Structures are given as C-alpha cells and as structure tokens.
GROMACS .gro file of N, CA and C in nm:
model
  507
    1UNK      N    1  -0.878  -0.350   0.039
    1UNK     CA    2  -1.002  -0.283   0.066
    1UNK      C    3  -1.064  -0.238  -0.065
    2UNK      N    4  -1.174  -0.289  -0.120
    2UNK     CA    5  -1.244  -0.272  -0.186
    2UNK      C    6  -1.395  -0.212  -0.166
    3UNK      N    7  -1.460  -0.065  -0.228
    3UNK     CA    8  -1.554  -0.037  -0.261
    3UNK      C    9  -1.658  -0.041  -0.385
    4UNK      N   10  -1.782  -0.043  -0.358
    4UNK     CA   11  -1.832  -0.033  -0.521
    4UNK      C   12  -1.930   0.058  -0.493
    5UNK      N   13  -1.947   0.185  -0.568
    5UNK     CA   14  -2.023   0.307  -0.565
    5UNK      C   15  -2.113   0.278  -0.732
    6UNK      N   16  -2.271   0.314  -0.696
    6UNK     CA   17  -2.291   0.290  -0.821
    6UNK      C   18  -2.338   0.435  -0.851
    7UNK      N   19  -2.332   0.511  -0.939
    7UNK     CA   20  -2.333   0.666  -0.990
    7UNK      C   21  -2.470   0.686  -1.057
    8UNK      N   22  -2.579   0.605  -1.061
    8UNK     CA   23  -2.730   0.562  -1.122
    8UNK      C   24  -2.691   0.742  -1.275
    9UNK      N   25  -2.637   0.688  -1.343
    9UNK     CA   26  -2.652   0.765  -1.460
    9UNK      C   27  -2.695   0.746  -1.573
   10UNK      N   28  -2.754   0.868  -1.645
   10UNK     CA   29  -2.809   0.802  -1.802
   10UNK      C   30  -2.778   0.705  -1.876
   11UNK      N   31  -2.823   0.611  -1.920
   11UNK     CA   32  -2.716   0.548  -1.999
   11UNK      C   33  -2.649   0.568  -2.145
   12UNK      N   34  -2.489   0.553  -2.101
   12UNK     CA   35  -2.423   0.621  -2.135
   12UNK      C   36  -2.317   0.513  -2.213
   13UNK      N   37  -2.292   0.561  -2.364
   13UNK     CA   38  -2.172   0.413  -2.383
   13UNK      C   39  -2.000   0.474  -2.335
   14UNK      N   40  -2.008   0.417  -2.248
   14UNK     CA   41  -1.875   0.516  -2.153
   14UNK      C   42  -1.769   0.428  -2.242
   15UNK      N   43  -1.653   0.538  -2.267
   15UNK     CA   44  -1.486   0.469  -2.276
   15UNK      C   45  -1.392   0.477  -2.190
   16UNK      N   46  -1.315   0.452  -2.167
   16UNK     CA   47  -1.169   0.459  -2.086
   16UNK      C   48  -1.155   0.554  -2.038
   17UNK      N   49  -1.155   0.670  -2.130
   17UNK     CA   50  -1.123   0.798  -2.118
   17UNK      C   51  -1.211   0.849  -2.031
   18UNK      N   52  -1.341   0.840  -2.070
   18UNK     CA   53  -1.495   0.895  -1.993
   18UNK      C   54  -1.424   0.869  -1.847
   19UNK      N   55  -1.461   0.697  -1.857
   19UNK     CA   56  -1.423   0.681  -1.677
   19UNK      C   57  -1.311   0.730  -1.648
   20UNK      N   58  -1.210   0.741  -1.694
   20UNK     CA   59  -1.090   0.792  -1.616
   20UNK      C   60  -1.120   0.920  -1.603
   21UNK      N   61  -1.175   1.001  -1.660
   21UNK     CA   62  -1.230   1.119  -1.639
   21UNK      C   63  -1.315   1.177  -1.529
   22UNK      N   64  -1.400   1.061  -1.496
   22UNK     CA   65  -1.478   1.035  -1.368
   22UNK      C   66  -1.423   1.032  -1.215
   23UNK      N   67  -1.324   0.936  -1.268
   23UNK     CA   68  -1.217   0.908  -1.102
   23UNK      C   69  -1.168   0.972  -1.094
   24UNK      N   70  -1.079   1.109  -1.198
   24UNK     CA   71  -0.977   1.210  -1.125
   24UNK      C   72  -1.097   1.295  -1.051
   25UNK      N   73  -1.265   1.289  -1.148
   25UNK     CA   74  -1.297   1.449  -1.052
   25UNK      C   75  -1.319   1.348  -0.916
   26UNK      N   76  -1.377   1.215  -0.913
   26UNK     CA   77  -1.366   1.225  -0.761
   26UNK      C   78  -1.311   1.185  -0.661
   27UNK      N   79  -1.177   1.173  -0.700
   27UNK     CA   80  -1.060   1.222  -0.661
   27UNK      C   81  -1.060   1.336  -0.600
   28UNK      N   82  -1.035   1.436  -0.710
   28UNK     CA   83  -1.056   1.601  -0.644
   28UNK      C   84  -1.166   1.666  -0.562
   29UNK      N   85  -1.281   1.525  -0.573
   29UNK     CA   86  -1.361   1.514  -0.434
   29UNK      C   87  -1.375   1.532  -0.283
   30UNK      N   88  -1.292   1.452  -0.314
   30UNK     CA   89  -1.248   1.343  -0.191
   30UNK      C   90  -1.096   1.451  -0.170
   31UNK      N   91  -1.005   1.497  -0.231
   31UNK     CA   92  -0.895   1.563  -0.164
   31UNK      C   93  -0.910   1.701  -0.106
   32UNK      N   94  -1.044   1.801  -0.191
   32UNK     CA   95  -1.066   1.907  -0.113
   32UNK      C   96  -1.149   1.899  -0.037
   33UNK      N   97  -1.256   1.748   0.048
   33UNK     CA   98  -1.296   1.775   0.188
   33UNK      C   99  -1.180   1.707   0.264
   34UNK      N  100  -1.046   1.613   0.224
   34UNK     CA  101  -0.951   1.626   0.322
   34UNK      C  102  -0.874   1.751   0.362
   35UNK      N  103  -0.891   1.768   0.299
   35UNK     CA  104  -0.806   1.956   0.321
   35UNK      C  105  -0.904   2.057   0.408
   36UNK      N  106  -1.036   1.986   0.440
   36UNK     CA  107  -1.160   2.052   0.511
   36UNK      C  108  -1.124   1.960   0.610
   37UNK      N  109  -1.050   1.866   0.675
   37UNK     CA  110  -1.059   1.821   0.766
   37UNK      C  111  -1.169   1.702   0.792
   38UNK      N  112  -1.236   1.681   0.657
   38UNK     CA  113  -1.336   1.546   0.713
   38UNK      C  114  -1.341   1.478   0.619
   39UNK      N  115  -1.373   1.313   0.696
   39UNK     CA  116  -1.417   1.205   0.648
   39UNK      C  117  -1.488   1.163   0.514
   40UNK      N  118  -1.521   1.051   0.482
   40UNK     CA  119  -1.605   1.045   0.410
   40UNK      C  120  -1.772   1.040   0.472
   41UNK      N  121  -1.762   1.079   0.599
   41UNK     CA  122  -1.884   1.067   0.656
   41UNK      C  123  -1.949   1.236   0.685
   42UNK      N  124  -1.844   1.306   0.671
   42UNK     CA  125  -1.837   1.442   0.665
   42UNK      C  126  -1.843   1.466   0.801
   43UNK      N  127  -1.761   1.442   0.862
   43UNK     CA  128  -1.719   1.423   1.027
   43UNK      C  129  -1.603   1.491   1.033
   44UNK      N  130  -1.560   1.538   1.112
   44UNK     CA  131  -1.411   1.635   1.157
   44UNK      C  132  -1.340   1.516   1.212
   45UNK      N  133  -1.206   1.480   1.113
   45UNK     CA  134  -1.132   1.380   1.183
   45UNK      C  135  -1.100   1.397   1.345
   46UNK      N  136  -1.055   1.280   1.380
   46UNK     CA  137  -1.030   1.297   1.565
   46UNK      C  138  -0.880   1.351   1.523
   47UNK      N  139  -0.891   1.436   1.638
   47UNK     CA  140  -0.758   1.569   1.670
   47UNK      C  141  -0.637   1.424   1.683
   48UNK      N  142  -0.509   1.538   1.613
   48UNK     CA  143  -0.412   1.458   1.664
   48UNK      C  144  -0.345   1.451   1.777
   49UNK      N  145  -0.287   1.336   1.853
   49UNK     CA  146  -0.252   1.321   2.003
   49UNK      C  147  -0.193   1.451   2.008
   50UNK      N  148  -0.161   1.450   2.170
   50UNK     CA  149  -0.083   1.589   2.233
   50UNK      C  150   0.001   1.530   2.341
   51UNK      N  151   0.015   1.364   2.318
   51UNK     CA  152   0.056   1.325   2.433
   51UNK      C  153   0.224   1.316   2.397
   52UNK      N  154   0.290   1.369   2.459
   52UNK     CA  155   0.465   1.370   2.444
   52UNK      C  156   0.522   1.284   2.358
   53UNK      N  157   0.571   1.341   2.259
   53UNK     CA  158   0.644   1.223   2.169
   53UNK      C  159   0.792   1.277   2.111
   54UNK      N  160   0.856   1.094   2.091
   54UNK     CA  161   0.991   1.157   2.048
   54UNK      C  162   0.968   1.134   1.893
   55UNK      N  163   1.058   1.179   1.797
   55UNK     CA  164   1.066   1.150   1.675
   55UNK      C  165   1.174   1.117   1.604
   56UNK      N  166   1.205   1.008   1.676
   56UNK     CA  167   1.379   0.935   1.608
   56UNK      C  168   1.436   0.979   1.470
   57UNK      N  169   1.526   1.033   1.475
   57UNK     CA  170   1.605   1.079   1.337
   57UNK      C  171   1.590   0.965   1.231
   58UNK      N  172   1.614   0.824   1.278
   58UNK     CA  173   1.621   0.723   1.188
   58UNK      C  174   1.438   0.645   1.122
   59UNK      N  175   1.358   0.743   1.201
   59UNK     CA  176   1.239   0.704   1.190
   59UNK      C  177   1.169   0.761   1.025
   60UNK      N  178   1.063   0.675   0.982
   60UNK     CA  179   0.980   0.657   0.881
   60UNK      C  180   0.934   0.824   0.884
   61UNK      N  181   0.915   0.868   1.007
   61UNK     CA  182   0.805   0.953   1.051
   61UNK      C  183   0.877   1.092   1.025
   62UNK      N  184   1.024   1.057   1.033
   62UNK     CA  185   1.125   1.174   1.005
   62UNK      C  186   1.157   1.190   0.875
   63UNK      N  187   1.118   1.044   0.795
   63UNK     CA  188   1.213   1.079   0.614
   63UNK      C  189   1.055   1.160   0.604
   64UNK      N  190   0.946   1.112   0.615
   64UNK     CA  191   0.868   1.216   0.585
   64UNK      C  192   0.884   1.321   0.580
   65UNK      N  193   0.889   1.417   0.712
   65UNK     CA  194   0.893   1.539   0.708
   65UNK      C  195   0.994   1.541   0.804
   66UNK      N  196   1.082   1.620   0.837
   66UNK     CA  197   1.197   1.632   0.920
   66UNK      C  198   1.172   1.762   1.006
   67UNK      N  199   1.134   1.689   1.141
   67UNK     CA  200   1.079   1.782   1.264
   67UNK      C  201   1.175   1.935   1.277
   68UNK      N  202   1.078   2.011   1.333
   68UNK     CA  203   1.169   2.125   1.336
   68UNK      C  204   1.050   2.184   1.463
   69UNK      N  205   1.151   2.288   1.546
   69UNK     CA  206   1.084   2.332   1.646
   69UNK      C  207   1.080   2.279   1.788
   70UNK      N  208   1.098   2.122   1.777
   70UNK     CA  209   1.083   2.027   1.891
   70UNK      C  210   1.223   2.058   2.006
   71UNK      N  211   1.255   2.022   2.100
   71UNK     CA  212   1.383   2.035   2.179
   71UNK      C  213   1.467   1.892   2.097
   72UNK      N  214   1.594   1.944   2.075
   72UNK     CA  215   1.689   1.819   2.020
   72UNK      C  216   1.738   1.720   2.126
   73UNK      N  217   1.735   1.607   2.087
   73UNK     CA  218   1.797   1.479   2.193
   73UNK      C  219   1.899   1.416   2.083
   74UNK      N  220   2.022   1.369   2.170
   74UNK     CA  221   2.091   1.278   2.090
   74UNK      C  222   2.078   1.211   1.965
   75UNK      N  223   1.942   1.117   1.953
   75UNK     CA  224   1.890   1.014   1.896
   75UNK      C  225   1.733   1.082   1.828
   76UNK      N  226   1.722   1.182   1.845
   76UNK     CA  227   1.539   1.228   1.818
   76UNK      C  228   1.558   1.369   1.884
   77UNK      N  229   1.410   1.404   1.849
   77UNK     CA  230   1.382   1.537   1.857
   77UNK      C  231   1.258   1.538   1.980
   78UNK      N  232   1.239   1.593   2.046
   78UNK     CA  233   1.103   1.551   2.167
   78UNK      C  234   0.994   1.727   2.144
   79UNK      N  235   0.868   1.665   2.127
   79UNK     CA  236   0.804   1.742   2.088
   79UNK      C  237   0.636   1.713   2.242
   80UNK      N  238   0.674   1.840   2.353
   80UNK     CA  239   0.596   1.805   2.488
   80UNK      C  240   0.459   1.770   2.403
   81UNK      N  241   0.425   1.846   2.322
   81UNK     CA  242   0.290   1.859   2.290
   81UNK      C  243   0.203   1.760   2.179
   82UNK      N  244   0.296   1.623   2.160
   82UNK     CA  245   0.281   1.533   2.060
   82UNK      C  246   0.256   1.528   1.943
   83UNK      N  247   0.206   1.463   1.868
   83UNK     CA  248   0.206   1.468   1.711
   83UNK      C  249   0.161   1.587   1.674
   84UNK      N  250   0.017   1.652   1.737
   84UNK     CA  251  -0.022   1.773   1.676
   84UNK      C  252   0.101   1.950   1.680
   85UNK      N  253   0.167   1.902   1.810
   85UNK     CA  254   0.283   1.993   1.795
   85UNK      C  255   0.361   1.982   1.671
   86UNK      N  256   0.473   1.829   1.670
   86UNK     CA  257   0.538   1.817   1.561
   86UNK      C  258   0.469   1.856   1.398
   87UNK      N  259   0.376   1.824   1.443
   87UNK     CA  260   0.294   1.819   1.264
   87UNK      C  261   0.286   2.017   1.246
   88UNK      N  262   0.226   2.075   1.360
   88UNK     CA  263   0.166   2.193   1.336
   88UNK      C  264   0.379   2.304   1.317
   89UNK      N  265   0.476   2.227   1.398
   89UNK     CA  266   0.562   2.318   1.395
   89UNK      C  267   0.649   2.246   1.215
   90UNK      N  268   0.578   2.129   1.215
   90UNK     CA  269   0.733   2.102   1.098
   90UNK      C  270   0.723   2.148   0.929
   91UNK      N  271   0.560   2.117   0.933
   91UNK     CA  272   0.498   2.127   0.813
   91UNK      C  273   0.479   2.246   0.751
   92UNK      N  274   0.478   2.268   0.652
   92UNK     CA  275   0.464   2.421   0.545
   92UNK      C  276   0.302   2.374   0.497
   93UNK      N  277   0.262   2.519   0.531
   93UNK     CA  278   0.120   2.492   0.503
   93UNK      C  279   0.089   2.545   0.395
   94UNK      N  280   0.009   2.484   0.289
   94UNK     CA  281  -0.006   2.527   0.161
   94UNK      C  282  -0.123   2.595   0.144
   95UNK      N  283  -0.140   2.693   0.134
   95UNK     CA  284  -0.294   2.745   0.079
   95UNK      C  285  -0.321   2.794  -0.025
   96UNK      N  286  -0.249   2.678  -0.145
   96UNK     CA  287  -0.287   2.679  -0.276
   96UNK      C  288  -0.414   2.620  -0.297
   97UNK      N  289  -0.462   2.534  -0.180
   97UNK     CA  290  -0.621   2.489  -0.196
   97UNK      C  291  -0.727   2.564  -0.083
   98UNK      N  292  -0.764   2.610  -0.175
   98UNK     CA  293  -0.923   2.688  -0.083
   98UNK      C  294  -0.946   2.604  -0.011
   99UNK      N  295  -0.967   2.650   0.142
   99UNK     CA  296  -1.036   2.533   0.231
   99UNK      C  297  -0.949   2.463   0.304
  100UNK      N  298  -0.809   2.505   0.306
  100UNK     CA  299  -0.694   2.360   0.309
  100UNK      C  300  -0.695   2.454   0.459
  101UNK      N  301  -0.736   2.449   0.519
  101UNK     CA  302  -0.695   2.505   0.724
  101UNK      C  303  -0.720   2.415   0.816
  102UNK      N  304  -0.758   2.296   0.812
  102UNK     CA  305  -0.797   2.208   0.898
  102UNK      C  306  -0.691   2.164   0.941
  103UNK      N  307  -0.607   2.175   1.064
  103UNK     CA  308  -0.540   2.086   1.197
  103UNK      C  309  -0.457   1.977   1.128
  104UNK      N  310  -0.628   1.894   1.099
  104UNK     CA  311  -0.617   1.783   1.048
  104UNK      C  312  -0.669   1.752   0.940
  105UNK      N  313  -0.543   1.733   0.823
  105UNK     CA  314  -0.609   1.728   0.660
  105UNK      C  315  -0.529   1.574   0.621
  106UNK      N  316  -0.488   1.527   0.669
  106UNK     CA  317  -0.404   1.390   0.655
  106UNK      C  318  -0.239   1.438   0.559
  107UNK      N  319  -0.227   1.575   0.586
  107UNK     CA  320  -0.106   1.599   0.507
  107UNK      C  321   0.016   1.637   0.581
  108UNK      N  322   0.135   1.561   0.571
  108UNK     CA  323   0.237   1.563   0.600
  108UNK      C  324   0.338   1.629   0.545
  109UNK      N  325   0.386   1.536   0.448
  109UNK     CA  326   0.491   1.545   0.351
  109UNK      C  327   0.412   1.571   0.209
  110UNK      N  328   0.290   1.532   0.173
  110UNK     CA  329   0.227   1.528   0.064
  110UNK      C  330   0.202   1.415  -0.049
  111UNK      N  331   0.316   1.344   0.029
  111UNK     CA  332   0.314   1.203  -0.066
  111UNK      C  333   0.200   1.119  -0.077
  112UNK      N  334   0.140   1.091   0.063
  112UNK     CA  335   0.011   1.010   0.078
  112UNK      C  336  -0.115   1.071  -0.014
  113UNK      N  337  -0.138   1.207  -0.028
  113UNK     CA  338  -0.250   1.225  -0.142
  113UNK      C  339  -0.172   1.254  -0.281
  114UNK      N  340  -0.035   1.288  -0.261
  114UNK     CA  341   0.006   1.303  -0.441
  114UNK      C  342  -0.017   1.119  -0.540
  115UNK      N  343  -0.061   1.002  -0.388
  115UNK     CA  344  -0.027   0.883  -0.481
  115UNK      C  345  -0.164   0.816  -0.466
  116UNK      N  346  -0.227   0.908  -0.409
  116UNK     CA  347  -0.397   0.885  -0.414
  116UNK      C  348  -0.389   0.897  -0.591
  117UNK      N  349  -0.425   0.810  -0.642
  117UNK     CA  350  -0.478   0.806  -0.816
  117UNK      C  351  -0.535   0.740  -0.847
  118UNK      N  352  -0.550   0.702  -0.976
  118UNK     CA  353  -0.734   0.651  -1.079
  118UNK      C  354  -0.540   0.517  -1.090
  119UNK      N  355  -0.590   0.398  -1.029
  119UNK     CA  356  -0.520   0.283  -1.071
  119UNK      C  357  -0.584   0.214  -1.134
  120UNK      N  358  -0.703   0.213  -1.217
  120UNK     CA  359  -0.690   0.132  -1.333
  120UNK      C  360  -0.873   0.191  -1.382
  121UNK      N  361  -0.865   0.170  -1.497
  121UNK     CA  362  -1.032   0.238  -1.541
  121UNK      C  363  -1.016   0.146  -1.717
  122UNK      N  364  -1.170   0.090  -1.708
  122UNK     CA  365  -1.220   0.037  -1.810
  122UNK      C  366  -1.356   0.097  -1.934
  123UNK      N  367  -1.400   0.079  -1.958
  123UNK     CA  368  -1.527   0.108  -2.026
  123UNK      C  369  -1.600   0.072  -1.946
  124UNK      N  370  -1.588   0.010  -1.851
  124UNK     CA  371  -1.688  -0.021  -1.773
  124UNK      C  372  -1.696  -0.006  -1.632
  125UNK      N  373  -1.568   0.026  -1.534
  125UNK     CA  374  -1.534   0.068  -1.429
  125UNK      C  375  -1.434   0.114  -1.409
  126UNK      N  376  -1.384   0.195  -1.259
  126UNK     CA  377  -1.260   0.258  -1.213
  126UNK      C  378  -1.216   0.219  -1.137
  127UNK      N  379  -1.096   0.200  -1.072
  127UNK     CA  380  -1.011   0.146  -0.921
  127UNK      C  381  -0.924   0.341  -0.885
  128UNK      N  382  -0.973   0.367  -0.804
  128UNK     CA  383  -0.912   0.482  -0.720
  128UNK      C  384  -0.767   0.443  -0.635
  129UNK      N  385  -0.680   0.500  -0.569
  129UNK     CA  386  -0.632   0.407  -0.465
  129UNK      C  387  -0.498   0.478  -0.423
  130UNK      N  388  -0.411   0.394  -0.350
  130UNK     CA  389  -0.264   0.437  -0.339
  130UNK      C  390  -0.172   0.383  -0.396
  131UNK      N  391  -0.068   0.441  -0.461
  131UNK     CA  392   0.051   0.385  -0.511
  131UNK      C  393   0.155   0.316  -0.437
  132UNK      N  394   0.244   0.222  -0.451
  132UNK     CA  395   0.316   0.158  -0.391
  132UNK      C  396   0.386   0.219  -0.261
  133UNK      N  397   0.424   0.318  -0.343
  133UNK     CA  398   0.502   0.413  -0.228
  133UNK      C  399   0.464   0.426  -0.070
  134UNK      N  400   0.308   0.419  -0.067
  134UNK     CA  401   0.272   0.491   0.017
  134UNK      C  402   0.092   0.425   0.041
  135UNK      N  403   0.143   0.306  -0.025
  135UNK     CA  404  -0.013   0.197  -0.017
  135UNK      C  405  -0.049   0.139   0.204
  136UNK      N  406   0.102   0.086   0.232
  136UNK     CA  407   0.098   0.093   0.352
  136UNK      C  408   0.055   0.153   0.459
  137UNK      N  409   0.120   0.284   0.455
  137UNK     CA  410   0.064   0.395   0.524
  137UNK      C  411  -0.079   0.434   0.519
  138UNK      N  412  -0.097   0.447   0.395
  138UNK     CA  413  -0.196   0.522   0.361
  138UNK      C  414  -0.308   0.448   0.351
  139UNK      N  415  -0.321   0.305   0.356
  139UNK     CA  416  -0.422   0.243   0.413
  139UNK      C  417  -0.441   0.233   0.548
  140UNK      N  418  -0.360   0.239   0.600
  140UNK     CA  419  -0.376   0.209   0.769
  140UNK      C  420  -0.473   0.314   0.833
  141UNK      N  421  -0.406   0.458   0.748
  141UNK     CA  422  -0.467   0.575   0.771
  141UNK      C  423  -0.644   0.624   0.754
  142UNK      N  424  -0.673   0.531   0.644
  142UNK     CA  425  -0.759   0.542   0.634
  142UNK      C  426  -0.832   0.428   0.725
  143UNK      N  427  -0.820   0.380   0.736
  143UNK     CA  428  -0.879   0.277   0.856
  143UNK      C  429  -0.897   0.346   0.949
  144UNK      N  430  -0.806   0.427   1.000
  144UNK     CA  431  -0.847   0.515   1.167
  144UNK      C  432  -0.930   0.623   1.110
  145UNK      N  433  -0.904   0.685   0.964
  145UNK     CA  434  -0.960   0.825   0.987
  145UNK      C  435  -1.027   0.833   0.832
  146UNK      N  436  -1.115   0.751   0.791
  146UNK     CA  437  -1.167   0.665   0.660
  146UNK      C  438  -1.170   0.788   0.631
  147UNK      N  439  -1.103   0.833   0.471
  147UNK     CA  440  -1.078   0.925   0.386
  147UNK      C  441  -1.148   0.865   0.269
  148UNK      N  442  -1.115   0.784   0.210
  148UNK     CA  443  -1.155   0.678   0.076
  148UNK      C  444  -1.314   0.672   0.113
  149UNK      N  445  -1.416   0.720  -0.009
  149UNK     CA  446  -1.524   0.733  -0.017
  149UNK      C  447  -1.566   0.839  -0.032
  150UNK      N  448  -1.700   0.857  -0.092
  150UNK     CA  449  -1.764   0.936  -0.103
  150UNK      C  450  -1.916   0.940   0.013
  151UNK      N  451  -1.980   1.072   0.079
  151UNK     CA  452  -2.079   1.123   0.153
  151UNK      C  453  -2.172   1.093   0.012
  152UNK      N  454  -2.313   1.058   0.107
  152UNK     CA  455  -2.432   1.109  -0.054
  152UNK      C  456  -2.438   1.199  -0.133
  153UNK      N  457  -2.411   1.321  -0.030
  153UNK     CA  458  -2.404   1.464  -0.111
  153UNK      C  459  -2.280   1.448  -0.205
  154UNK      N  460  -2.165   1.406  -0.199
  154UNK     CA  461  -2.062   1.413  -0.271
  154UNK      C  462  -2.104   1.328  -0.396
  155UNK      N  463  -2.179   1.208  -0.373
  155UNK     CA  464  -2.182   1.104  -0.498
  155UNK      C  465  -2.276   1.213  -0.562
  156UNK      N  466  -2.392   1.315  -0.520
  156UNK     CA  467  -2.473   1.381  -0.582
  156UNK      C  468  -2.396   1.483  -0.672
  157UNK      N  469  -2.306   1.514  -0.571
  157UNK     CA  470  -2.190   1.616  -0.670
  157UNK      C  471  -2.107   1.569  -0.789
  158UNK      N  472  -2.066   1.430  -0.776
  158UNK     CA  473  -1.998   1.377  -0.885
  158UNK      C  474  -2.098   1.356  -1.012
  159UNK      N  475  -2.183   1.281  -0.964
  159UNK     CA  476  -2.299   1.299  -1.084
  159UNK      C  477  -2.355   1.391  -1.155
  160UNK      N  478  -2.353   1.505  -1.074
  160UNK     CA  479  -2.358   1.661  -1.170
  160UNK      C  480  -2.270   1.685  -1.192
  161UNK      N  481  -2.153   1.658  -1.194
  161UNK     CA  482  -2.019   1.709  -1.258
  161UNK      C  483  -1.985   1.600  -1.375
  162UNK      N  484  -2.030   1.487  -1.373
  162UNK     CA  485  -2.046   1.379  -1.502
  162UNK      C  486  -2.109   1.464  -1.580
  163UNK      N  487  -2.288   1.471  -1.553
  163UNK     CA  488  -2.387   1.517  -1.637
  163UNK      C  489  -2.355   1.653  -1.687
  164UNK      N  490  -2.279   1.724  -1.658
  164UNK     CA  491  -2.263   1.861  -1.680
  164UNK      C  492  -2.096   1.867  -1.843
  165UNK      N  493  -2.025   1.743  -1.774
  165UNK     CA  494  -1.901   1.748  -1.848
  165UNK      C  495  -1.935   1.604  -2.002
  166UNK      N  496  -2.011   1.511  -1.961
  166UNK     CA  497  -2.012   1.450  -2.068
  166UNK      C  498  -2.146   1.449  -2.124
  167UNK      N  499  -2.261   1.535  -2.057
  167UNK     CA  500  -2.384   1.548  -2.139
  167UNK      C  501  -2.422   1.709  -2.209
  168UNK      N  502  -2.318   1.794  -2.114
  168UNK     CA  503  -2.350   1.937  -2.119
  168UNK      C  504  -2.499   1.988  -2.063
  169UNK      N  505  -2.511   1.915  -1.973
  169UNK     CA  506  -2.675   1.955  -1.868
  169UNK      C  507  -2.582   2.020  -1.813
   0.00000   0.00000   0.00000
C-alpha cells in the first residue's frame, strides 16, 4: 500500500535530514489522533465487537497482551463481552499522551505504533510505514480502520509545523 501526499511548500533545497524530520512530525500526527480514536478521515473508529470470544493461550492475540479478567477455560480464557471486554480488562492504559481515552486507539500491546516509522527518506521524499514485526497485522488493521494518512486539516498542520521548524515563520 502505497500513498503520495504532496505538502505544496516553498521551495526548499530539502536534505535527508529535513525530510526525515518531516515524517517523524507526521508520524506524531497521525499517532496522537489514534490515541483520539480516529481515522484518517477524522471519523471515530467502529467500536470493538462485544460478541463472546475465546482467547486461546497459544494464540497471536495472547503473545500480544495476555488476557486477564476473562473466566479461565482449559485451553483459553472466555471473555462474554468480546474483544472490547478483553481489550478494556487486559490492557494498561497509558496517559502519558494527552488525548489517549478513546475505547478505540488501535493499542494493544504497543508494538503496532512503536513500529509505525520514517522507513526510508531521501532529499527528495519519505516512506512512513510498519516494521517487519508487525507489517502483517498492522496492515490488515489499517484496511478495516485506515489509520495511515493524513485529514486536510492535518496536511495543513504538518505544513505549519515544516514552515515554522525549517523556515522559522
């Protein structure tokens, strides 16, 4: 999945550094409206199910975060109230980020946005993206609940945060 955002800025003889400088802030864009709970469309992701689920000990879903709260079964943990139960009883909620209260912020374990990063930047462009670890997942994810991108208002915000950091406007 490939995007191309064009940032219509002064012209500017950008280096490596510049752009890589560019993709972490919008990066930090894009991670404090997930922590607001929305899209790149600035939409409130869809709630997570409530429909009964088990969460197999041997499951993907368990090395993540390891359920707690649910009733224990042999083989898994059963949580009546489905993913939004398991997620809301297992997870430690961080409110080291202003804003981070949303239900639904796409955070689990933390891995999927710690490997959100600037994968490659030139003098002339940036690649944003996911790291190996967690490229799988974390594309799929965004397919149901498109995180990757920027709103107009946000590209308006990145561009004053360019013009402000490499022109001093």
């Amino acid at each position: 999945m490939k995007a191309t955002l064009n940032l219509n800025l002064p012209a500017l003889n950008m280096t490596k550094p510049m752009l890589t400088s560019i993709a972490q802030d919008m990066i930090a864009i894009i991670k404090i409206r997930i922590y607001k709970g929305l899209d790149f469309n600035l939409t409130k992701f869809k709630a997570y199910s409530t429909k009964p689920i088990y969460i197999n000990y041997k499951s993907t879903t368990y090395k993540r975060l390891k359920p707690k709260g649910g009733i224990k079964k042999p083989k898994s943990m059963y949580f009546a109230g489905g993913y939004a139960e398991y997620k809301e009883k297992s997870r430690k909620r961080s409110n080291a980020i202003e804003g981070q209260t949303a239900a639904v912020d796409l955070t689990l374990s933390g891995m999927m946005l710690q490997n959100f990063v600037v994968l490659d930047a030139t003098n002339r462009s940036f690649t944003i993206g996911l790291l190996p670890p967690v490229q799988d997942y974390g594309y799929a994810v965004n397919q149901t609940r498109g995180f990757i991108g920027l709103a107009s208002k946000e590209v308006d915000q990145l561009v004053e945060i360019v013009k402000a950091n490499l022109l001093g406007e």
